[in-house]
Coordinates of C-alpha atoms and ligand atoms in Angstrom, one line a residue:
M1 CA 19.3 14.4 -4.5
K2 CA 22.9 13.5 -4.2
E3 CA 22.2 12.9 -0.5
Q4 CA 22.2 9.2 0.3
N5 CA 19.9 7.8 3.0
W6 CA 19.2 4.3 4.1
W7 CA 15.5 4.6 3.6
K8 CA 16.2 5.3 -0.1
E9 CA 18.2 2.1 -0.4
C10 CA 16.0 -0.3 1.5
V11 CA 13.2 -2.6 0.5
V12 CA 10.1 -2.8 2.7
Y13 CA 7.9 -5.8 3.2
Q14 CA 4.3 -5.3 4.4
I15 CA 2.8 -7.8 6.8
Y16 CA -1.0 -8.0 7.3
P17 CA -0.7 -9.7 10.7
R18 CA -4.2 -11.2 10.7
S19 CA -3.4 -13.2 7.6
F20 CA 0.3 -13.8 7.9
C21 CA 1.0 -16.7 10.3
D22 CA -1.0 -18.1 13.2
S23 CA 1.1 -19.4 16.1
N24 CA -1.6 -20.7 18.5
G25 CA -4.2 -22.3 16.3
D26 CA -7.1 -19.8 16.9
G27 CA -7.2 -19.2 13.1
I28 CA -5.9 -15.6 13.4
G29 CA -2.4 -14.6 12.5
D30 CA -0.4 -13.1 15.4
I31 CA 2.8 -11.5 16.5
N32 CA 4.5 -14.7 17.6
G33 CA 3.6 -16.0 14.1
I34 CA 5.6 -13.1 12.6
T35 CA 8.5 -13.9 14.9
T36 CA 8.7 -17.4 13.5
K37 CA 9.0 -16.0 10.0
L38 CA 11.8 -13.5 10.6
D39 CA 14.4 -15.9 9.1
Y40 CA 12.3 -16.3 6.0
L41 CA 12.1 -12.5 5.6
K42 CA 15.8 -12.0 6.3
D43 CA 16.6 -14.6 3.7
L44 CA 14.3 -12.8 1.2
G45 CA 16.6 -9.8 1.6
V46 CA 14.1 -7.1 2.7
D47 CA 15.2 -4.5 5.3
V48 CA 12.1 -3.1 6.9
L49 CA 8.9 -4.8 8.0
W50 CA 5.8 -2.7 8.0
L51 CA 3.1 -4.2 10.1
S52 CA -0.5 -3.2 9.5
P53 CA -2.0 -2.1 12.9
V54 CA -1.3 -4.3 15.9
C55 CA -2.9 -2.1 18.5
K56 CA -6.0 -2.8 20.5
S57 CA -9.0 -2.7 18.2
P58 CA -12.6 -3.9 18.0
N59 CA -11.8 -4.7 14.4
D60 CA -14.6 -3.0 12.6
D61 CA -11.9 -2.3 9.9
N62 CA -9.4 -4.9 10.8
G63 CA -7.3 -2.9 13.2
Y64 CA -7.6 0.5 11.4
D65 CA -9.9 1.4 14.2
I66 CA -7.7 1.7 17.3
S67 CA -9.2 1.7 20.8
N68 CA -5.9 1.8 22.7
Y69 CA -2.7 3.0 21.1
R70 CA -0.5 1.7 23.9
D71 CA -1.7 -1.9 24.0
I72 CA -1.6 -4.8 21.6
M73 CA -4.7 -6.3 20.0
E74 CA -5.6 -9.3 22.2
E75 CA -5.9 -11.7 19.2
F76 CA -2.4 -10.7 18.1
G77 CA -0.7 -11.4 21.5
T78 CA 0.8 -9.3 24.2
M79 CA 3.2 -6.4 24.6
E80 CA 5.8 -9.0 25.6
D81 CA 5.3 -10.8 22.4
F82 CA 5.8 -7.5 20.6
H83 CA 9.0 -6.7 22.5
R84 CA 10.4 -10.2 21.7
M85 CA 9.5 -9.8 18.0
L86 CA 11.2 -6.4 17.9
E87 CA 14.3 -7.7 19.5
E88 CA 14.5 -10.8 17.2
A89 CA 14.0 -8.6 14.2
H90 CA 16.7 -6.2 15.3
K91 CA 19.1 -9.1 15.9
R92 CA 18.7 -10.0 12.3
G93 CA 19.1 -6.4 11.1
L94 CA 15.4 -6.1 10.2
K95 CA 13.7 -2.8 11.1
I96 CA 10.1 -2.5 12.2
M97 CA 7.7 0.1 10.9
L98 CA 4.3 0.5 12.7
D99 CA 1.1 1.7 11.2
L100 CA 0.1 5.0 12.7
V101 CA -3.6 5.4 12.4
V102 CA -4.3 8.9 13.7
N103 CA -6.8 10.5 11.4
H104 CA -9.4 8.7 13.4
T105 CA -9.7 6.3 16.4
S106 CA -12.2 3.6 17.2
D107 CA -15.5 4.8 18.8
E108 CA -14.5 2.5 21.6
H109 CA -11.4 4.5 22.4
E110 CA -11.5 6.0 25.9
W111 CA -11.0 9.5 24.4
F112 CA -14.2 9.1 22.4
N113 CA -16.1 7.7 25.4
Q114 CA -15.1 10.8 27.3
S115 CA -15.8 13.1 24.5
K116 CA -19.3 11.8 24.0
R117 CA -20.1 12.8 27.6
A118 CA -18.2 16.1 27.7
L119 CA -21.2 18.3 27.0
D120 CA -20.1 21.1 29.2
G121 CA -16.4 21.2 28.7
G122 CA -13.6 19.2 30.1
K123 CA -10.4 18.0 28.4
Y124 CA -11.9 15.7 25.8
R125 CA -14.7 17.9 24.6
D126 CA -13.0 18.9 21.4
Y127 CA -11.0 15.8 20.7
Y128 CA -13.3 14.9 17.9
I129 CA -15.3 16.9 15.3
W130 CA -18.7 17.6 16.8
K131 CA -21.3 19.7 15.1
K132 CA -25.0 20.5 15.5
G133 CA -27.3 19.2 12.8
K134 CA -29.2 21.4 10.4
G135 CA -32.7 20.8 11.6
E136 CA -33.3 17.1 11.2
N137 CA -30.3 16.7 8.9
P138 CA -26.6 16.2 9.5
P139 CA -24.3 19.3 9.4
N140 CA -23.6 18.8 5.7
N141 CA -24.1 16.4 2.8
W142 CA -20.8 14.6 3.0
G143 CA -20.8 10.9 2.3
S144 CA -18.5 8.5 4.2
F145 CA -16.1 6.3 2.3
F146 CA -17.7 3.2 3.9
G147 CA -21.3 4.1 2.9
G148 CA -23.9 6.5 4.3
S149 CA -23.5 10.0 5.7
A150 CA -20.1 10.9 7.1
W151 CA -21.9 12.2 10.2
E152 CA -23.4 10.1 12.9
Y153 CA -25.8 11.5 15.5
C154 CA -24.9 10.8 19.1
E155 CA -27.8 10.7 21.6
E156 CA -25.7 11.4 24.6
R157 CA -24.1 14.5 23.3
K158 CA -27.0 15.6 21.0
E159 CA -24.6 16.4 18.3
Y160 CA -23.1 14.8 15.2
Y161 CA -19.6 13.6 14.9
L162 CA -17.6 13.3 11.6
H163 CA -16.4 9.9 10.4
I164 CA -14.8 9.8 6.9
F165 CA -14.6 6.1 7.2
S166 CA -17.1 3.9 9.2
R167 CA -19.2 5.2 12.0
K168 CA -16.9 3.3 14.3
Q169 CA -14.0 5.4 13.1
P170 CA -14.6 9.0 14.4
D171 CA -12.2 11.6 13.0
L172 CA -9.9 13.2 15.5
N173 CA -9.9 17.0 15.7
W174 CA -6.4 17.9 14.8
E175 CA -7.2 21.6 15.2
N176 CA -7.0 20.9 18.9
P177 CA -3.4 21.3 20.1
A178 CA -4.1 18.9 23.0
V179 CA -5.0 16.1 20.4
R180 CA -1.7 16.7 18.6
E181 CA 0.3 16.6 21.7
E182 CA -1.4 13.4 22.7
I183 CA -0.4 11.8 19.4
Y184 CA 3.1 13.0 19.5
D185 CA 3.5 11.6 23.0
M186 CA 2.2 8.3 21.8
M187 CA 4.6 8.3 18.9
Q188 CA 7.5 9.0 21.2
W189 CA 6.4 6.2 23.5
W190 CA 6.7 3.7 20.6
L191 CA 10.0 5.2 19.5
N192 CA 11.3 4.7 23.0
K193 CA 10.6 1.0 22.5
G194 CA 13.0 1.1 19.6
I195 CA 10.7 0.9 16.6
D196 CA 12.1 2.2 13.4
G197 CA 9.4 4.1 11.6
F198 CA 5.8 4.8 10.8
R199 CA 3.5 4.2 7.9
M200 CA 0.9 6.9 8.4
D201 CA -2.6 6.0 7.6
V202 CA -4.6 8.5 5.4
I203 CA -2.4 11.2 6.9
N204 CA -3.3 13.8 4.3
L205 CA -6.9 13.8 5.7
I206 CA -6.0 15.3 9.1
G207 CA -6.8 18.9 8.1
K208 CA -10.4 19.8 7.5
D209 CA -11.9 22.9 5.9
Q210 CA -13.3 24.5 9.0
N211 CA -16.3 25.8 7.1
F212 CA -17.5 22.3 6.4
P213 CA -19.3 23.2 3.2
D214 CA -21.5 20.8 1.3
G215 CA -19.8 18.7 -1.4
I216 CA -20.7 18.3 -5.0
K217 CA -22.9 15.3 -5.8
D218 CA -21.7 13.1 -8.7
G219 CA -24.3 11.4 -10.9
N220 CA -26.5 9.2 -8.9
A221 CA -24.5 9.7 -5.7
P222 CA -26.8 10.2 -2.7
Y223 CA -24.1 12.2 -0.8
G224 CA -21.7 15.1 -1.5
D225 CA -18.0 14.6 -2.1
L226 CA -15.9 15.5 0.9
V227 CA -12.5 15.1 -0.8
P228 CA -12.0 18.8 -1.7
Y229 CA -12.6 19.8 2.0
T230 CA -10.7 17.1 3.8
H231 CA -7.7 16.0 1.6
N232 CA -4.5 17.9 1.3
M233 CA -5.7 21.0 3.2
P234 CA -2.9 23.5 4.1
Q235 CA -3.3 22.4 7.8
A236 CA -2.1 18.9 7.0
H237 CA 1.2 20.3 6.0
I238 CA 1.4 22.5 9.1
Y239 CA 0.7 19.6 11.4
L240 CA 3.2 17.3 9.6
K241 CA 5.9 20.0 9.9
E242 CA 5.1 20.3 13.6
M243 CA 5.2 16.5 14.1
N244 CA 8.5 16.4 12.2
E245 CA 10.0 19.1 14.3
K246 CA 8.8 17.7 17.6
I247 CA 9.3 14.0 17.1
L248 CA 10.5 12.7 13.7
S249 CA 13.5 14.9 13.3
K250 CA 15.0 13.6 16.5
H251 CA 15.1 10.0 15.3
D252 CA 16.6 8.3 12.3
V253 CA 13.4 6.7 11.2
I254 CA 11.6 5.8 8.0
T255 CA 8.2 7.5 7.3
V256 CA 5.7 7.0 4.6
G257 CA 2.4 8.7 4.4
E258 CA -0.6 7.1 2.9
T259 CA -2.1 9.9 0.9
L260 CA -5.3 9.5 -1.2
N261 CA -6.0 11.9 -4.1
T262 CA -2.5 13.3 -4.4
S263 CA -0.9 14.9 -7.4
V264 CA 2.9 15.0 -8.0
E265 CA 2.8 18.6 -6.7
D266 CA 1.3 17.4 -3.4
G267 CA 3.9 14.6 -3.4
I268 CA 6.7 17.2 -3.5
K269 CA 5.1 19.0 -0.6
Y270 CA 4.8 15.9 1.6
A271 CA 8.0 14.2 0.7
G272 CA 10.2 17.0 -0.6
F273 CA 13.8 16.9 0.5
D274 CA 13.6 20.3 2.0
E275 CA 10.1 20.2 3.4
N276 CA 10.7 18.4 6.7
E277 CA 7.5 16.4 6.6
L278 CA 7.8 12.8 5.4
N279 CA 10.3 10.6 3.7
M280 CA 7.9 9.5 1.0
I281 CA 4.2 8.9 0.3
F282 CA 2.0 6.3 -1.2
T283 CA 0.3 7.9 -4.2
F284 CA -2.9 6.3 -5.5
E285 CA -2.8 7.6 -9.1
H286 CA -1.5 4.4 -10.6
M287 CA -4.0 2.4 -8.5
N288 CA -6.8 4.5 -9.9
V289 CA -5.7 3.6 -13.4
D290 CA -8.6 1.2 -13.8
N291 CA -11.3 3.3 -12.0
L292 CA -14.7 3.9 -13.5
G293 CA -14.8 7.7 -13.4
N294 CA -14.1 8.6 -9.7
S295 CA -15.2 5.2 -8.4
K296 CA -12.8 2.3 -7.8
W297 CA -15.8 -0.1 -8.5
N298 CA -15.1 -1.3 -12.0
D299 CA -14.5 -4.7 -13.6
Q300 CA -12.5 -3.5 -16.6
R301 CA -8.8 -4.1 -17.2
F302 CA -6.4 -1.2 -17.1
E303 CA -4.8 0.5 -20.1
L304 CA -1.0 0.1 -20.3
R305 CA -0.4 3.5 -21.9
K306 CA -2.2 5.2 -19.0
L307 CA -0.3 3.3 -16.4
K308 CA 3.0 4.2 -18.1
E309 CA 2.0 7.9 -18.3
I310 CA 1.2 8.0 -14.5
M311 CA 4.3 6.1 -13.4
T312 CA 6.5 8.2 -15.6
R313 CA 5.0 11.5 -14.4
W314 CA 5.8 10.5 -10.8
Q315 CA 9.3 9.2 -11.6
N316 CA 10.2 12.4 -13.4
G317 CA 8.2 14.9 -11.4
M318 CA 9.7 13.8 -8.1
Y319 CA 13.3 13.4 -9.4
Q320 CA 15.8 15.3 -7.3
K321 CA 13.0 17.0 -5.4
A322 CA 11.3 14.3 -3.4
W323 CA 11.3 10.5 -2.9
N324 CA 8.9 8.0 -4.4
S325 CA 7.5 4.8 -2.9
L326 CA 7.0 2.0 -5.3
Y327 CA 4.1 -0.4 -4.9
W328 CA 1.7 -2.6 -6.9
N329 CA 0.1 -4.2 -3.9
N330 CA -1.0 -3.8 -0.3
H331 CA -3.9 -4.9 1.9
D332 CA -6.3 -2.5 0.1
Q333 CA -5.6 -3.6 -3.5
P334 CA -6.3 -6.6 -5.6
R335 CA -3.4 -8.9 -6.4
V336 CA -1.2 -7.4 -9.1
V337 CA -0.6 -10.6 -11.0
S338 CA -4.4 -10.9 -11.5
R339 CA -4.9 -7.2 -12.1
F340 CA -2.0 -6.1 -14.4
G341 CA -0.6 -9.5 -15.3
N342 CA -2.0 -12.9 -16.1
D343 CA -2.8 -15.3 -13.3
G344 CA -3.5 -18.2 -15.7
P345 CA -0.8 -19.8 -17.8
Y346 CA 1.5 -16.9 -17.6
R347 CA 1.3 -16.4 -13.8
E348 CA 5.0 -17.0 -13.1
L349 CA 6.3 -15.0 -16.1
S350 CA 4.0 -12.1 -15.6
A351 CA 4.6 -11.9 -11.8
K352 CA 8.3 -11.7 -12.4
M353 CA 7.8 -9.2 -15.2
L354 CA 5.7 -6.9 -13.0
A355 CA 8.2 -7.2 -10.1
T356 CA 11.0 -6.2 -12.4
C357 CA 9.1 -3.3 -13.9
L358 CA 8.5 -1.9 -10.4
H359 CA 11.7 -2.7 -8.7
M360 CA 14.0 -1.2 -11.3
M361 CA 12.3 2.3 -10.9
Q362 CA 13.5 5.0 -8.6
G363 CA 12.0 4.9 -5.2
T364 CA 11.7 2.6 -2.2
P365 CA 10.0 -0.7 -3.2
Y366 CA 7.3 -2.2 -1.0
I367 CA 6.4 -5.9 -1.3
Y368 CA 3.1 -7.1 0.2
Q369 CA 3.0 -10.5 1.7
G370 CA 2.4 -13.2 -0.9
E371 CA 3.4 -10.9 -3.8
E372 CA 6.8 -12.6 -3.7
I373 CA 5.2 -15.9 -4.5
G374 CA 2.7 -14.6 -7.0
M375 CA -0.5 -15.0 -5.0
T376 CA -3.6 -14.3 -6.9
N377 CA -7.1 -12.8 -6.4
L378 CA -9.8 -15.0 -5.0
Y379 CA -13.4 -14.5 -6.2
F380 CA -16.5 -15.3 -4.2
D381 CA -20.0 -15.8 -5.5
T382 CA -22.0 -13.9 -2.9
I383 CA -21.4 -10.7 -0.9
E384 CA -21.9 -12.6 2.3
E385 CA -18.6 -14.4 1.7
Y386 CA -16.7 -11.1 1.7
E387 CA -15.3 -10.0 5.1
D388 CA -14.3 -6.5 4.2
I389 CA -16.3 -3.6 5.5
E390 CA -15.6 -1.6 2.3
S391 CA -16.9 -4.3 0.0
R392 CA -20.0 -4.9 2.1
T393 CA -21.0 -1.3 2.5
A394 CA -20.2 -0.5 -1.2
F395 CA -22.5 -3.4 -2.3
E396 CA -25.2 -2.1 -0.1
Q397 CA -25.0 1.5 -1.2
C398 CA -24.4 1.0 -4.9
T399 CA -27.2 -1.6 -5.3
K400 CA -29.8 0.1 -3.0
M401 CA -29.1 3.8 -3.6
E402 CA -27.2 4.2 -6.8
G403 CA -29.2 1.9 -9.1
V404 CA -26.4 -0.5 -10.0
D405 CA -27.8 -4.1 -10.5
E406 CA -26.5 -6.7 -8.1
E407 CA -24.8 -8.8 -10.7
T408 CA -22.8 -5.9 -12.1
M409 CA -21.8 -4.9 -8.6
M410 CA -20.7 -8.4 -7.7
R411 CA -18.5 -8.5 -10.8
R412 CA -16.9 -5.2 -9.7
I413 CA -16.5 -6.4 -6.1
R414 CA -14.8 -9.6 -7.2
W415 CA -12.4 -7.6 -9.3
K416 CA -11.5 -4.8 -6.9
S417 CA -12.3 -6.1 -3.4
R418 CA -9.6 -5.5 -0.7
D419 CA -10.3 -9.1 0.3
N420 CA -8.4 -10.3 -2.7
A421 CA -5.3 -9.3 -0.8
R422 CA -6.4 -10.6 2.6
T423 CA -6.6 -14.3 2.1
P424 CA -4.1 -16.1 4.4
M425 CA -0.4 -16.3 3.4
Q426 CA 0.4 -19.6 1.6
W427 CA 3.3 -21.2 3.3
N428 CA 3.1 -24.8 2.1
S429 CA 0.8 -27.3 0.5
R430 CA -0.4 -28.8 3.7
E431 CA -3.7 -28.1 5.5
N432 CA -4.8 -24.4 5.4
A433 CA -1.6 -23.6 3.4
G434 CA 0.3 -23.9 6.7
F435 CA -1.2 -20.6 7.9
T436 CA -3.0 -22.1 10.9
K437 CA -3.6 -25.4 12.6
G438 CA -7.1 -24.2 13.5
T439 CA -9.9 -22.8 11.4
P440 CA -8.7 -19.8 9.4
W441 CA -10.5 -16.5 10.1
F442 CA -10.9 -16.1 6.3
T443 CA -10.9 -18.4 3.3
V444 CA -7.6 -19.8 2.2
N445 CA -7.2 -19.5 -1.6
P446 CA -7.6 -23.1 -2.8
N447 CA -4.6 -22.6 -5.2
Y448 CA -2.2 -23.0 -2.2
K449 CA -1.3 -26.5 -3.3
S450 CA 0.5 -25.1 -6.3
I451 CA 1.3 -21.6 -5.0
N452 CA 3.2 -21.6 -1.8
V453 CA 6.5 -20.6 -0.2
E454 CA 7.9 -24.1 0.6
D455 CA 7.7 -25.3 -3.0
Q456 CA 9.1 -22.1 -4.3
Q457 CA 12.1 -22.2 -1.9
Q458 CA 13.0 -25.5 -3.5
N459 CA 12.8 -24.2 -7.1
E460 CA 15.7 -22.1 -8.3
E461 CA 13.4 -20.6 -11.0
S462 CA 10.5 -19.7 -8.7
I463 CA 9.0 -16.2 -8.3
L464 CA 10.3 -16.2 -4.8
N465 CA 13.9 -16.8 -5.9
Y466 CA 13.5 -14.2 -8.6
Y467 CA 12.4 -11.6 -6.0
K468 CA 15.6 -12.4 -4.0
R469 CA 17.7 -11.7 -7.0
L470 CA 15.8 -8.5 -7.7
I471 CA 16.3 -7.3 -4.1
A472 CA 20.0 -8.2 -4.2
L473 CA 20.5 -6.2 -7.5
R474 CA 19.2 -3.0 -5.8
K475 CA 21.8 -3.5 -3.1
K476 CA 24.6 -4.0 -5.6
Y477 CA 23.9 -1.3 -8.3
R478 CA 23.6 2.3 -7.3
I479 CA 22.0 3.1 -10.6
I480 CA 18.9 1.3 -9.5
V481 CA 18.5 3.5 -6.5
Y482 CA 19.9 6.8 -7.7
G483 CA 19.8 6.8 -11.5
D484 CA 17.4 9.1 -13.4
Y485 CA 14.5 7.7 -15.5
R486 CA 13.3 8.0 -19.1
L487 CA 10.3 6.3 -20.7
L488 CA 11.2 4.9 -24.1
D489 CA 7.9 3.7 -25.5
P490 CA 5.0 6.0 -24.5
E491 CA 3.0 5.0 -27.5
S492 CA 3.1 1.3 -27.2
D493 CA 0.2 -0.5 -25.6
K494 CA 2.2 -3.7 -25.3
T495 CA 5.6 -2.9 -23.8
F496 CA 6.9 -0.8 -21.0
T497 CA 10.5 0.1 -21.6
Y498 CA 12.5 2.6 -19.7
M499 CA 16.1 3.6 -19.2
R500 CA 17.9 4.6 -16.1
T501 CA 21.1 6.6 -16.2
L502 CA 23.8 7.4 -13.6
D503 CA 27.1 8.9 -14.5
Q504 CA 28.4 6.8 -17.4
E505 CA 26.1 3.8 -16.8
K506 CA 22.8 3.0 -18.4
L507 CA 20.2 0.5 -17.4
L508 CA 17.7 -0.7 -20.0
V509 CA 14.5 -2.2 -18.5
A510 CA 12.2 -3.9 -21.0
C511 CA 8.8 -5.4 -20.1
N512 CA 6.3 -7.1 -22.4
F513 CA 2.8 -6.8 -20.8
T514 CA 1.2 -9.1 -23.3
D515 CA 0.9 -12.9 -23.9
A516 CA 2.2 -12.5 -27.4
Q517 CA 5.6 -11.9 -28.9
V518 CA 6.3 -8.2 -29.5
R519 CA 9.1 -6.1 -30.9
M520 CA 10.8 -3.6 -28.8
Q521 CA 12.7 -0.6 -30.2
I522 CA 16.2 -0.1 -28.9
P523 CA 17.2 3.5 -28.4
D524 CA 19.6 4.7 -31.1
E525 CA 22.3 5.5 -28.5
L526 CA 22.5 1.8 -27.6
K527 CA 22.4 0.3 -31.0
G528 CA 25.4 -1.8 -31.7
T529 CA 26.7 -1.6 -28.1
K530 CA 26.8 -4.5 -25.8
G531 CA 25.3 -4.7 -22.4
R532 CA 25.3 -7.3 -19.7
I533 CA 21.9 -8.9 -18.7
L534 CA 21.4 -8.5 -15.0
I535 CA 18.1 -10.4 -14.8
S536 CA 15.4 -11.8 -17.0
N537 CA 12.5 -14.1 -16.6
Y538 CA 13.6 -16.1 -19.7
S539 CA 17.0 -17.8 -20.0
H540 CA 19.5 -16.1 -22.3
E541 CA 22.3 -18.2 -23.6
D542 CA 24.6 -15.3 -23.7
K543 CA 24.5 -12.7 -21.0
M544 CA 25.4 -9.9 -23.4
L545 CA 22.2 -8.3 -24.7
I546 CA 22.6 -6.9 -28.2
A547 CA 25.0 -9.5 -29.4
A548 CA 23.2 -12.3 -27.7
Y549 CA 19.9 -11.3 -29.2
G550 CA 21.5 -11.3 -32.6
S551 CA 22.9 -14.7 -32.1
E552 CA 19.5 -16.0 -30.8
G553 CA 18.0 -14.5 -33.9
R554 CA 16.0 -12.0 -32.0
T555 CA 17.3 -8.7 -33.5
G556 CA 15.3 -7.4 -36.5
E557 CA 16.8 -5.5 -39.4
D558 CA 15.8 -2.2 -37.8
G559 CA 17.6 -3.1 -34.6
S560 CA 14.4 -3.9 -32.7
I561 CA 14.4 -6.8 -30.4
L562 CA 11.8 -9.6 -30.1
L563 CA 10.4 -10.1 -26.6
H564 CA 8.6 -13.3 -25.7
P565 CA 5.2 -13.3 -23.9
Y566 CA 5.5 -11.4 -20.6
E567 CA 9.3 -11.3 -21.0
T568 CA 11.4 -8.8 -19.1
V569 CA 15.1 -8.2 -19.5
V570 CA 17.2 -5.8 -17.5
T571 CA 20.5 -4.9 -19.2
L572 CA 23.4 -2.8 -17.9
F573 CA 25.4 -0.8 -20.5
Ligands
GLC1 C1 -6.3 3.2 4.9 C2 -6.1 1.8 5.2 C3 -7.3 1.1 5.0 C4 -8.3 1.6 6.0 C5 -8.5 3.1 5.9 C6 -9.1 3.7 7.1 O1 -6.7 3.5 3.6 O2 -5.0 1.3 4.4 O3 -7.2 -0.3 5.2 O4 -9.6 1.0 5.8 O5 -7.2 3.8 5.8 O6 -8.3 3.6 8.2
CA2 CA1 -3.4 -16.7 16.6

C-alpha cells in the first residue's frame, strides 16, 4: 500500500443538485446554484465534488433514470452552465466527479424506444434484457427493489423487460458488446470535457445470471430474491476490467463504485490495488446495521458493537490490499446525527463525534451536503408527503401485500426514508433557508432557523468549523491517511475507540456514543506517556492528553479516562 495517490488523500463532498441551491427561483436546485457555492466548498477544504446525476431525465427516480447521457436535465440548466461550473471549479482546484448511471437507463431513452420496436433485429434489439413470459406470467419470480415484479410486459414487443429498480428504469444488457462500447464512448465524451471521475451507480449489478432462475421467497414476500443472480456476478468484474483497460486507465481520475450486498472479499476484488477495476467502493454493510432481517424498513436504533465490528472488519480486511471509502450519509440514507447520534440536546456534540469517528479512519471520506452543519431527519405524518419513489412503493407493497399495518410502516418510513436526506440545503435563517426565492420542490426542514450555514460560519465552535479542522488534519498528518487501524474496545456498547499507527507515530481516537459519562480504557502501551490532542469536541485546558486528563481529574486509578457525553478526543503520540 506504500503507493500514494491523490484519491487516497482527498475528501469528497456529495451534492444532490435538486436540493442544493436554486439560482433562478423555480424551486429546484441547479448547476448555476452549485457554481455560486464553489467558494463555500473550497473554504470547507474538500477536494472533489460528486454530483448526483445531472443528465436529462424524466425524474422518476430523481435523475437516476437517464434519458440522454449527453445532455443536461432541463431543470438543472444547460451544457454551457455545466462547462462554466467545471471551469470555475477547476480554477479553485476543485475536481468534479459525475454519477455514472449505466446499470439501467430511463424507459424514455432513445435506445429503449428503438429497442421496444426492434422485433425483427436491428442495432438496438438486444440493448436491454428482453424475455418471453411463462404463459401468463413473467419470465421468473424476481421482485423489483421499487415494488412489484422486476419484469414489465411491453405490448409493442410482446416481451418482458427486466427492471431491477422502477419500471421506468429498464436494465441495460451488458452482455451485448455494442452496449458496452456505447457506454465507454459516452464516458470518454465526458472525460474529454475535463471531468475528473465517476461515481458508478449500482455498478455491481451489471452482470446477470443468464439462466435467470427463480429467487427464494423470504417470509411473506410476494416475489423472489434477485440478489444472488444479479449482484457481484463474475461478469461484473470482467466488464469493469474491460472498462478500466479501455477508458479509466488512460486518465488520472477518481472512481468509486456503489456496490450493494458486498463483502470485504468482494471489496478486494473491485477495489484491489492490483485488480485494475475501481479505486474504491461504497459498501452497505454498516448502513445495514439497523436492518430488520434483510429489509431496511425498521424503526429500531442500531447496536454500537455491531457497527464497530463491521467498520473494523472493513478497515482491517482491506488494509494494504484495497482502498476504503468512508461515509455515514448520502442521498439514500437518513441523516447520521439522527440515526447514530442524538439530534436533540446533543446534536452538535454528537455530530462532531460522528464526524471524527469516521474521518480518522483509513479511506477516502465522503461528506453529504448538510452533514457538515449537522442537518437532521425530517418526519412526515402521511405517506403522501413523501416524494421518494422507494418510500412510496415500499409503503404500498408492505401494507398491501406483506401484511404490515400502516402505522408500523409509517414509523419505519419516517426512520429510514431517503427523503430524510433530500430536504433542501439550509444556507441561512431567511425564507426557505436561502435555498430558493421561489417555492421549494420539497419541504424545507423547519429547523433551518437554528441549523444553517451562515450562522455556523460566524461561530468558531460550530459543526461547520469543526469539519474544516478535521479536513485540514487529514491534509497535515499522513498517519490519518496511511496508518493502520486497531479497534481497542470491541466489547463496549458505549465507546468506539481505535488506534492508528504509522512508523513511530500513534493516533488514539476516542468516541463516546452515549449521552452519559463513560470510562475509556487506555491501552497499556500508552499509559504514562503524553500525547498531543489534535481535535476534540470539548475544550481541554491542556493539549497534552494523559497529563491533562490527570490534571482535570479525569484519570481513574486504573488509568482509564473519563469521557463526557458524546465526547471525542483525537490524540497523537
Ligand atoms: C442507487 C442510487 C439511488 C437510485 C438507485 C437506482 O442506489 O444511489 O438513489 O435510486 O441506485 O439508480
Ligand atoms: Ca432552479
